[in-house]
Amino acid sequence: MSMFNIFHISGSAVSAQSQRLNAVASNMANADTVAGPDGQAYKARQVVFQSILAQNGTDQTDVGVQVVGVQENQTPGRRVHDPSHQLADADGYVTYSNVNSVEEMVNMISASRSYQNNLEVMGTAKSLLLKTLQMGQG
Amino acid sequence: MLNRLTDAMNFQAQALTLRAERQRLLASNIANADTPGYQSKDMDFAKALREATSPASNTADSNMTLTQRTQNALQSSLSSMTSMDSNTVDMDRERASFADNTVKYEASLRFLNGSIRTMMDAMKSPNSA
């Protein structure tokens, strides 16, 4: 039954979008951090999507999504003059993370909308399949 | 001989299968709404159904060739606007097509159920009703 593949397709998309949401959460949480785990200022992360042929899909029509990597934003972070800060450099500047919270909010809304869309697709497919199962019974 | 009984249902059965294929196609488009470079796809349903139900295609391997035929009717749907990552999924249109296809799938299903019920009623013995 070809419609069962919809669960693979939309399922992969839901999983990818939730990873994107994870990245947004991590960026937002670190929006004001000064130092990341490596001692450098935290760099905003973004997931990279790529389409894949869904499981046991032999034809080109069922195309799911996967996250192929996480990209770090390399733009320099915000520098604030604060000589009294513990992590200030020789010139008295503190480098904050390069997270743009407006961008992250937009990203979050977009991810959550896509997540909802895919859930709805799965719900519709499920109800159609259930109705198909009852064919000839009533 | 027995398949004469179900011949009338073949058309709706093919329509249902093609609707399922299109549903899957639209699900792929919605899933890839944020994938860079993804080209949205749709099928020409009328063309696919015409080819699937033409007398020449009533062969044993009709299921095998069905996906083939869908491929033929596949077309990159023309998009009114492309985003900067050259993704051509227009979410509004995909959602509309998805809803449309859902309703039509249910319609086919209902027609099919109607034919089945008619056939069942005709087969019932007169005194059981």
PDB file of C-alpha atoms in Angstrom:
ATOM      1  CA  MET A   1       0.000   0.000   0.000  1.00  0.00           C
ATOM      2  CA  SER A   2       1.733   3.070  -1.234  1.00  0.00           C
ATOM      3  CA  MET A   3       0.103   5.452   1.218  1.00  0.00           C
ATOM      4  CA  PHE A   4       1.979   3.881   4.136  1.00  0.00           C
ATOM      5  CA  ASN A   5       5.068   5.576   2.759  1.00  0.00           C
ATOM      6  CA  ILE A   6       3.550   8.897   3.774  1.00  0.00           C
ATOM      7  CA  PHE A   7       4.411   8.003   7.357  1.00  0.00           C
ATOM      8  CA  HIS A   8       8.059   7.556   6.375  1.00  0.00           C
ATOM      9  CA  ILE A   9       8.092  10.797   4.424  1.00  0.00           C
ATOM     10  CA  SER A  10       6.327  12.994   6.945  1.00  0.00           C
ATOM     11  CA  GLY A  11       8.006  11.192   9.823  1.00  0.00           C
ATOM     12  CA  SER A  12      11.439  12.074   8.440  1.00  0.00           C
ATOM     13  CA  ALA A  13      10.320  15.683   8.026  1.00  0.00           C
ATOM     14  CA  VAL A  14       8.988  15.876  11.588  1.00  0.00           C
ATOM     15  CA  SER A  15      12.241  14.488  12.905  1.00  0.00           C
ATOM     16  CA  ALA A  16      14.280  16.943  10.816  1.00  0.00           C
ATOM     17  CA  GLN A  17      12.166  19.892  11.940  1.00  0.00           C
ATOM     18  CA  SER A  18      12.523  18.901  15.568  1.00  0.00           C
ATOM     19  CA  GLN A  19      16.292  18.822  15.145  1.00  0.00           C
ATOM     20  CA  ARG A  20      16.048  22.325  13.698  1.00  0.00           C
ATOM     21  CA  LEU A  21      13.974  23.347  16.711  1.00  0.00           C
ATOM     22  CA  ASN A  22      16.660  21.844  18.942  1.00  0.00           C
ATOM     23  CA  ALA A  23      19.302  23.959  17.241  1.00  0.00           C
ATOM     24  CA  VAL A  24      17.152  27.059  17.710  1.00  0.00           C
ATOM     25  CA  ALA A  25      16.679  26.252  21.396  1.00  0.00           C
ATOM     26  CA  SER A  26      20.405  25.831  21.860  1.00  0.00           C
ATOM     27  CA  ASN A  27      21.097  29.115  20.045  1.00  0.00           C
ATOM     28  CA  MET A  28      18.505  31.011  22.063  1.00  0.00           C
ATOM     29  CA  ALA A  29      19.810  29.576  25.307  1.00  0.00           C
ATOM     30  CA  ASN A  30      23.313  30.734  24.401  1.00  0.00           C
ATOM     31  CA  ALA A  31      22.312  34.128  23.049  1.00  0.00           C
ATOM     32  CA  ASP A  32      24.087  35.923  25.906  1.00  0.00           C
ATOM     33  CA  THR A  33      26.882  33.522  26.705  1.00  0.00           C
ATOM     34  CA  VAL A  34      30.392  34.789  26.544  1.00  0.00           C
ATOM     35  CA  ALA A  35      32.329  31.565  26.237  1.00  0.00           C
ATOM     36  CA  GLY A  36      31.344  28.285  24.612  1.00  0.00           C
ATOM     37  CA  PRO A  37      32.636  24.831  25.536  1.00  0.00           C
ATOM     38  CA  ASP A  38      35.869  25.429  23.591  1.00  0.00           C
ATOM     39  CA  GLY A  39      36.646  28.687  25.360  1.00  0.00           C
ATOM     40  CA  GLN A  40      35.675  30.680  22.269  1.00  0.00           C
ATOM     41  CA  ALA A  41      32.468  32.687  22.029  1.00  0.00           C
ATOM     42  CA  TYR A  42      29.448  30.515  21.197  1.00  0.00           C
ATOM     43  CA  LYS A  43      28.647  30.335  17.480  1.00  0.00           C
ATOM     44  CA  ALA A  44      25.077  30.010  16.255  1.00  0.00           C
ATOM     45  CA  ARG A  45      24.317  26.592  14.793  1.00  0.00           C
ATOM     46  CA  GLN A  46      22.032  25.754  11.926  1.00  0.00           C
ATOM     47  CA  VAL A  47      20.970  22.388  10.588  1.00  0.00           C
ATOM     48  CA  VAL A  48      21.282  21.601   6.873  1.00  0.00           C
ATOM     49  CA  PHE A  49      18.400  19.771   5.216  1.00  0.00           C
ATOM     50  CA  GLN A  50      18.692  17.428   2.284  1.00  0.00           C
ATOM     51  CA  SER A  51      16.046  15.345   0.562  1.00  0.00           C
ATOM     52  CA  ILE A  52      16.449  11.551   0.575  1.00  0.00           C
ATOM     53  CA  LEU A  53      14.510   8.722  -0.992  1.00  0.00           C
ATOM     54  CA  ALA A  54      12.303   7.339   1.760  1.00  0.00           C
ATOM     55  CA  GLN A  55      12.717   3.787   3.035  1.00  0.00           C
ATOM     56  CA  ASN A  56      12.309   1.062   0.402  1.00  0.00           C
ATOM     57  CA  GLY A  57      11.258   3.749  -2.024  1.00  0.00           C
ATOM     58  CA  THR A  58      12.309   2.622  -5.452  1.00  0.00           C
ATOM     59  CA  ASP A  59      10.677   5.345  -7.476  1.00  0.00           C
ATOM     60  CA  GLN A  60      11.513   9.004  -7.368  1.00  0.00           C
ATOM     61  CA  THR A  61       8.221  10.087  -5.875  1.00  0.00           C
ATOM     62  CA  ASP A  62       8.628   9.421  -2.170  1.00  0.00           C
ATOM     63  CA  VAL A  63      11.205  11.871  -0.997  1.00  0.00           C
ATOM     64  CA  GLY A  64      11.843  12.405   2.696  1.00  0.00           C
ATOM     65  CA  VAL A  65      14.139  14.835   4.472  1.00  0.00           C
ATOM     66  CA  GLN A  66      17.228  14.302   6.540  1.00  0.00           C
ATOM     67  CA  VAL A  67      19.619  16.509   8.405  1.00  0.00           C
ATOM     68  CA  VAL A  68      23.010  16.138   6.766  1.00  0.00           C
ATOM     69  CA  GLY A  69      24.973  18.396   9.018  1.00  0.00           C
ATOM     70  CA  VAL A  70      25.179  21.233  11.450  1.00  0.00           C
ATOM     71  CA  GLN A  71      26.710  24.467  10.273  1.00  0.00           C
ATOM     72  CA  GLU A  72      28.273  27.029  12.566  1.00  0.00           C
ATOM     73  CA  ASN A  73      27.748  30.650  11.758  1.00  0.00           C
ATOM     74  CA  GLN A  74      31.228  32.146  11.369  1.00  0.00           C
ATOM     75  CA  THR A  75      30.380  35.818  11.600  1.00  0.00           C
ATOM     76  CA  PRO A  76      32.260  37.570  14.427  1.00  0.00           C
ATOM     77  CA  GLY A  77      30.362  37.882  17.691  1.00  0.00           C
ATOM     78  CA  ARG A  78      29.159  41.013  19.396  1.00  0.00           C
ATOM     79  CA  ARG A  79      31.978  42.870  21.174  1.00  0.00           C
ATOM     80  CA  VAL A  80      31.198  44.913  24.250  1.00  0.00           C
ATOM     81  CA  HIS A  81      33.611  47.172  26.080  1.00  0.00           C
ATOM     82  CA  ASP A  82      33.590  46.029  29.710  1.00  0.00           C
ATOM     83  CA  PRO A  83      37.078  46.036  31.267  1.00  0.00           C
ATOM     84  CA  SER A  84      35.805  44.849  34.610  1.00  0.00           C
ATOM     85  CA  HIS A  85      34.493  41.630  33.089  1.00  0.00           C
ATOM     86  CA  GLN A  86      36.277  38.442  34.038  1.00  0.00           C
ATOM     87  CA  LEU A  87      36.661  37.355  30.404  1.00  0.00           C
ATOM     88  CA  ALA A  88      37.608  40.718  28.941  1.00  0.00           C
ATOM     89  CA  ASP A  89      40.588  40.689  26.558  1.00  0.00           C
ATOM     90  CA  ALA A  90      43.638  42.932  26.753  1.00  0.00           C
ATOM     91  CA  ASP A  91      41.736  45.872  25.226  1.00  0.00           C
ATOM     92  CA  GLY A  92      38.869  45.457  27.681  1.00  0.00           C
ATOM     93  CA  TYR A  93      36.439  43.967  25.163  1.00  0.00           C
ATOM     94  CA  VAL A  94      34.201  40.976  25.847  1.00  0.00           C
ATOM     95  CA  THR A  95      33.115  38.879  22.862  1.00  0.00           C
ATOM     96  CA  TYR A  96      29.574  37.576  23.127  1.00  0.00           C
ATOM     97  CA  SER A  97      27.996  34.902  20.969  1.00  0.00           C
ATOM     98  CA  ASN A  98      26.945  35.802  17.414  1.00  0.00           C
ATOM     99  CA  VAL A  99      23.333  34.642  17.907  1.00  0.00           C
ATOM    100  CA  ASN A 100      20.781  36.923  16.307  1.00  0.00           C
ATOM    101  CA  SER A 101      17.696  36.341  18.409  1.00  0.00           C
ATOM    102  CA  VAL A 102      15.295  37.855  15.882  1.00  0.00           C
ATOM    103  CA  GLU A 103      16.568  35.445  13.257  1.00  0.00           C
ATOM    104  CA  GLU A 104      16.245  32.580  15.696  1.00  0.00           C
ATOM    105  CA  MET A 105      12.650  33.471  16.528  1.00  0.00           C
ATOM    106  CA  VAL A 106      11.765  33.517  12.840  1.00  0.00           C
ATOM    107  CA  ASN A 107      13.502  30.190  12.424  1.00  0.00           C
ATOM    108  CA  MET A 108      11.591  28.782  15.376  1.00  0.00           C
ATOM    109  CA  ILE A 109       8.207  29.859  14.047  1.00  0.00           C
ATOM    110  CA  SER A 110       9.016  28.481  10.605  1.00  0.00           C
ATOM    111  CA  ALA A 111      10.137  25.158  12.092  1.00  0.00           C
ATOM    112  CA  SER A 112       7.080  24.808  14.274  1.00  0.00           C
ATOM    113  CA  ARG A 113       4.739  25.570  11.374  1.00  0.00           C
ATOM    114  CA  SER A 114       6.449  22.980   9.187  1.00  0.00           C
ATOM    115  CA  TYR A 115       6.251  20.502  12.061  1.00  0.00           C
ATOM    116  CA  GLN A 116       2.509  21.094  12.368  1.00  0.00           C
ATOM    117  CA  ASN A 117       2.006  20.796   8.626  1.00  0.00           C
ATOM    118  CA  ASN A 118       3.672  17.412   8.543  1.00  0.00           C
ATOM    119  CA  LEU A 119       1.718  16.182  11.548  1.00  0.00           C
ATOM    120  CA  GLU A 120      -1.471  17.159   9.794  1.00  0.00           C
ATOM    121  CA  VAL A 121      -0.408  15.291   6.670  1.00  0.00           C
ATOM    122  CA  MET A 122       0.156  12.191   8.785  1.00  0.00           C
ATOM    123  CA  GLY A 123      -3.216  12.603  10.499  1.00  0.00           C
ATOM    124  CA  THR A 124      -4.992  12.886   7.165  1.00  0.00           C
ATOM    125  CA  ALA A 125      -3.160   9.875   5.748  1.00  0.00           C
ATOM    126  CA  LYS A 126      -4.063   7.887   8.830  1.00  0.00           C
ATOM    127  CA  SER A 127      -7.766   8.689   8.602  1.00  0.00           C
ATOM    128  CA  LEU A 128      -7.796   7.874   4.885  1.00  0.00           C
ATOM    129  CA  LEU A 129      -6.099   4.541   5.505  1.00  0.00           C
ATOM    130  CA  LEU A 130      -8.548   3.685   8.279  1.00  0.00           C
ATOM    131  CA  LYS A 131     -11.454   4.470   5.983  1.00  0.00           C
ATOM    132  CA  THR A 132      -9.877   2.341   3.264  1.00  0.00           C
ATOM    133  CA  LEU A 133      -9.594  -0.526   5.706  1.00  0.00           C
ATOM    134  CA  GLN A 134     -13.345  -0.398   6.231  1.00  0.00           C
ATOM    135  CA  MET A 135     -14.048  -0.650   2.521  1.00  0.00           C
ATOM    136  CA  GLY A 136     -17.101  -2.796   1.786  1.00  0.00           C
ATOM    137  CA  GLN A 137     -18.201  -3.013   5.405  1.00  0.00           C
ATOM    138  CA  GLY A 138     -20.816  -0.380   5.663  1.00  0.00           C
TER     139      GLY A 138
ATOM    140  CA  MET B   1     -16.188 -15.038 -15.561  1.00  0.00           C
ATOM    141  CA  LEU B   2     -16.188 -13.914 -11.977  1.00  0.00           C
ATOM    142  CA  ASN B   3     -14.270 -10.760 -12.776  1.00  0.00           C
ATOM    143  CA  ARG B   4     -17.296  -9.576 -14.759  1.00  0.00           C
ATOM    144  CA  LEU B   5     -18.840  -8.879 -11.365  1.00  0.00           C
ATOM    145  CA  THR B   6     -16.078  -6.532 -10.388  1.00  0.00           C
ATOM    146  CA  ASP B   7     -15.374  -4.965 -13.778  1.00  0.00           C
ATOM    147  CA  ALA B   8     -17.541  -1.999 -12.894  1.00  0.00           C
ATOM    148  CA  MET B   9     -15.342  -1.287  -9.891  1.00  0.00           C
ATOM    149  CA  ASN B  10     -12.074  -1.262 -11.809  1.00  0.00           C
ATOM    150  CA  PHE B  11     -12.345   2.372 -12.744  1.00  0.00           C
ATOM    151  CA  GLN B  12     -12.843   3.550  -9.181  1.00  0.00           C
ATOM    152  CA  ALA B  13     -10.147   1.190  -7.961  1.00  0.00           C
ATOM    153  CA  GLN B  14      -7.648   2.714 -10.394  1.00  0.00           C
ATOM    154  CA  ALA B  15      -8.745   6.193  -9.424  1.00  0.00           C
ATOM    155  CA  LEU B  16      -8.217   5.333  -5.758  1.00  0.00           C
ATOM    156  CA  THR B  17      -4.718   3.996  -6.408  1.00  0.00           C
ATOM    157  CA  LEU B  18      -3.763   7.090  -8.357  1.00  0.00           C
ATOM    158  CA  ARG B  19      -5.193   9.343  -5.633  1.00  0.00           C
ATOM    159  CA  ALA B  20      -3.013   7.506  -3.114  1.00  0.00           C
ATOM    160  CA  GLU B  21       0.016   8.085  -5.343  1.00  0.00           C
ATOM    161  CA  ARG B  22      -0.764  11.768  -5.605  1.00  0.00           C
ATOM    162  CA  GLN B  23      -1.288  11.991  -1.862  1.00  0.00           C
ATOM    163  CA  ARG B  24       2.193  10.576  -1.371  1.00  0.00           C
ATOM    164  CA  LEU B  25       3.636  13.028  -3.870  1.00  0.00           C
ATOM    165  CA  LEU B  26       2.058  15.979  -2.080  1.00  0.00           C
ATOM    166  CA  ALA B  27       3.272  14.648   1.263  1.00  0.00           C
ATOM    167  CA  SER B  28       6.809  14.650  -0.175  1.00  0.00           C
ATOM    168  CA  ASN B  29       6.402  18.251  -1.262  1.00  0.00           C
ATOM    169  CA  ILE B  30       5.170  19.346   2.159  1.00  0.00           C
ATOM    170  CA  ALA B  31       7.948  17.404   3.881  1.00  0.00           C
ATOM    171  CA  ASN B  32      10.559  19.150   1.729  1.00  0.00           C
ATOM    172  CA  ALA B  33       9.164  22.645   2.118  1.00  0.00           C
ATOM    173  CA  ASP B  34      12.420  23.746   3.777  1.00  0.00           C
ATOM    174  CA  THR B  35      14.923  21.692   1.791  1.00  0.00           C
ATOM    175  CA  PRO B  36      17.213  23.829  -0.344  1.00  0.00           C
ATOM    176  CA  GLY B  37      17.001  23.076  -4.057  1.00  0.00           C
ATOM    177  CA  TYR B  38      13.973  20.796  -3.838  1.00  0.00           C
ATOM    178  CA  GLN B  39      11.706  20.988  -6.881  1.00  0.00           C
ATOM    179  CA  SER B  40       8.044  20.432  -6.109  1.00  0.00           C
ATOM    180  CA  LYS B  41       6.297  17.694  -8.087  1.00  0.00           C
ATOM    181  CA  ASP B  42       2.736  17.017  -9.038  1.00  0.00           C
ATOM    182  CA  MET B  43       0.974  14.660 -11.396  1.00  0.00           C
ATOM    183  CA  ASP B  44      -1.517  15.319 -14.143  1.00  0.00           C
ATOM    184  CA  PHE B  45      -4.292  13.265 -12.599  1.00  0.00           C
ATOM    185  CA  ALA B  46      -6.631  13.289 -15.592  1.00  0.00           C
ATOM    186  CA  LYS B  47      -3.856  12.096 -17.894  1.00  0.00           C
ATOM    187  CA  ALA B  48      -2.697   9.416 -15.478  1.00  0.00           C
ATOM    188  CA  LEU B  49      -6.222   8.094 -14.994  1.00  0.00           C
ATOM    189  CA  ARG B  50      -6.919   8.118 -18.707  1.00  0.00           C
ATOM    190  CA  GLU B  51      -3.799   6.077 -19.368  1.00  0.00           C
ATOM    191  CA  ALA B  52      -4.491   3.725 -16.458  1.00  0.00           C
ATOM    192  CA  THR B  53      -8.033   2.929 -17.556  1.00  0.00           C
ATOM    193  CA  SER B  54      -7.523   2.775 -21.322  1.00  0.00           C
ATOM    194  CA  PRO B  55      -8.444  -0.673 -22.712  1.00  0.00           C
ATOM    195  CA  ALA B  56      -4.895  -1.303 -23.857  1.00  0.00           C
ATOM    196  CA  SER B  57      -3.611  -1.273 -20.287  1.00  0.00           C
ATOM    197  CA  ASN B  58      -5.852  -4.064 -18.957  1.00  0.00           C
ATOM    198  CA  THR B  59      -2.970  -6.481 -18.684  1.00  0.00           C
ATOM    199  CA  ALA B  60      -1.873  -8.648 -15.810  1.00  0.00           C
ATOM    200  CA  ASP B  61       0.991  -6.354 -14.820  1.00  0.00           C
ATOM    201  CA  SER B  62      -1.192  -3.293 -14.503  1.00  0.00           C
ATOM    202  CA  ASN B  63       0.134  -2.732 -11.006  1.00  0.00           C
ATOM    203  CA  MET B  64       3.714  -2.841 -12.238  1.00  0.00           C
ATOM    204  CA  THR B  65       3.138  -0.217 -14.872  1.00  0.00           C
ATOM    205  CA  LEU B  66       1.070   2.026 -12.660  1.00  0.00           C
ATOM    206  CA  THR B  67       4.038   3.731 -11.065  1.00  0.00           C
ATOM    207  CA  GLN B  68       5.607   3.923 -14.485  1.00  0.00           C
ATOM    208  CA  ARG B  69       2.563   5.727 -15.756  1.00  0.00           C
ATOM    209  CA  THR B  70       2.569   8.038 -12.802  1.00  0.00           C
ATOM    210  CA  GLN B  71       6.137   8.900 -13.669  1.00  0.00           C
ATOM    211  CA  ASN B  72       5.033   9.811 -17.173  1.00  0.00           C
ATOM    212  CA  ALA B  73       2.350  12.089 -15.859  1.00  0.00           C
ATOM    213  CA  LEU B  74       4.750  13.571 -13.341  1.00  0.00           C
ATOM    214  CA  GLN B  75       5.547  17.139 -13.905  1.00  0.00           C
ATOM    215  CA  SER B  76       7.498  19.686 -12.022  1.00  0.00           C
ATOM    216  CA  SER B  77       4.707  21.951 -10.950  1.00  0.00           C
ATOM    217  CA  LEU B  78       5.159  25.462 -12.159  1.00  0.00           C
ATOM    218  CA  SER B  79       5.741  27.779  -9.305  1.00  0.00           C
ATOM    219  CA  SER B  80       4.785  31.396  -9.274  1.00  0.00           C
ATOM    220  CA  MET B  81       7.764  32.272  -7.144  1.00  0.00           C
ATOM    221  CA  THR B  82      10.980  30.632  -6.156  1.00  0.00           C
ATOM    222  CA  SER B  83      12.794  31.257  -2.940  1.00  0.00           C
ATOM    223  CA  MET B  84      16.464  32.137  -2.803  1.00  0.00           C
ATOM    224  CA  ASP B  85      17.473  28.546  -2.093  1.00  0.00           C
ATOM    225  CA  SER B  86      15.708  27.563  -5.371  1.00  0.00           C
ATOM    226  CA  ASN B  87      13.090  25.549  -3.507  1.00  0.00           C
ATOM    227  CA  THR B  88       9.870  25.658  -5.502  1.00  0.00           C
ATOM    228  CA  VAL B  89       7.399  24.391  -2.898  1.00  0.00           C
ATOM    229  CA  ASP B  90       4.499  26.802  -2.573  1.00  0.00           C
ATOM    230  CA  MET B  91       3.052  25.786   0.790  1.00  0.00           C
ATOM    231  CA  ASP B  92      -0.345  27.403   0.223  1.00  0.00           C
ATOM    232  CA  ARG B  93      -0.846  25.530  -2.994  1.00  0.00           C
ATOM    233  CA  GLU B  94       0.442  22.262  -1.615  1.00  0.00           C
ATOM    234  CA  ARG B  95      -1.935  22.475   1.321  1.00  0.00           C
ATOM    235  CA  ALA B  96      -4.837  23.266  -0.985  1.00  0.00           C
ATOM    236  CA  SER B  97      -3.951  20.384  -3.320  1.00  0.00           C
ATOM    237  CA  PHE B  98      -3.576  18.085  -0.342  1.00  0.00           C
ATOM    238  CA  ALA B  99      -7.030  18.957   1.009  1.00  0.00           C
ATOM    239  CA  ASP B 100      -8.501  18.627  -2.477  1.00  0.00           C
ATOM    240  CA  ASN B 101      -6.889  15.250  -2.997  1.00  0.00           C
ATOM    241  CA  THR B 102      -8.083  14.055   0.417  1.00  0.00           C
ATOM    242  CA  VAL B 103     -11.691  14.874  -0.381  1.00  0.00           C
ATOM    243  CA  LYS B 104     -11.457  13.251  -3.797  1.00  0.00           C
ATOM    244  CA  TYR B 105      -9.859  10.148  -2.333  1.00  0.00           C
ATOM    245  CA  GLU B 106     -12.776   9.855   0.073  1.00  0.00           C
ATOM    246  CA  ALA B 107     -15.197  10.406  -2.793  1.00  0.00           C
ATOM    247  CA  SER B 108     -13.624   7.566  -4.789  1.00  0.00           C
ATOM    248  CA  LEU B 109     -13.775   5.409  -1.702  1.00  0.00           C
ATOM    249  CA  ARG B 110     -17.446   6.175  -1.249  1.00  0.00           C
ATOM    250  CA  PHE B 111     -18.244   5.413  -4.900  1.00  0.00           C
ATOM    251  CA  LEU B 112     -16.399   2.133  -4.535  1.00  0.00           C
ATOM    252  CA  ASN B 113     -18.286   1.312  -1.345  1.00  0.00           C
ATOM    253  CA  GLY B 114     -21.535   2.090  -3.153  1.00  0.00           C
ATOM    254  CA  SER B 115     -20.717  -0.347  -5.976  1.00  0.00           C
ATOM    255  CA  ILE B 116     -19.723  -3.000  -3.462  1.00  0.00           C
ATOM    256  CA  ARG B 117     -22.962  -2.555  -1.533  1.00  0.00           C
ATOM    257  CA  THR B 118     -25.009  -2.711  -4.719  1.00  0.00           C
ATOM    258  CA  MET B 119     -23.265  -5.927  -5.702  1.00  0.00           C
ATOM    259  CA  MET B 120     -23.726  -7.403  -2.235  1.00  0.00           C
ATOM    260  CA  ASP B 121     -27.417  -6.511  -2.204  1.00  0.00           C
ATOM    261  CA  ALA B 122     -27.878  -8.107  -5.603  1.00  0.00           C
ATOM    262  CA  MET B 123     -26.292 -11.298  -4.330  1.00  0.00           C
ATOM    263  CA  LYS B 124     -28.423 -11.565  -1.219  1.00  0.00           C
ATOM    264  CA  SER B 125     -31.192 -14.134  -1.192  1.00  0.00           C
ATOM    265  CA  PRO B 126     -34.620 -12.530  -1.391  1.00  0.00           C
ATOM    266  CA  ASN B 127     -35.931 -13.954   1.861  1.00  0.00           C
ATOM    267  CA  SER B 128     -32.992 -12.880   4.016  1.00  0.00           C
ATOM    268  CA  ALA B 129     -33.832  -9.205   3.706  1.00  0.00           C
TER     269      ALA B 129
END
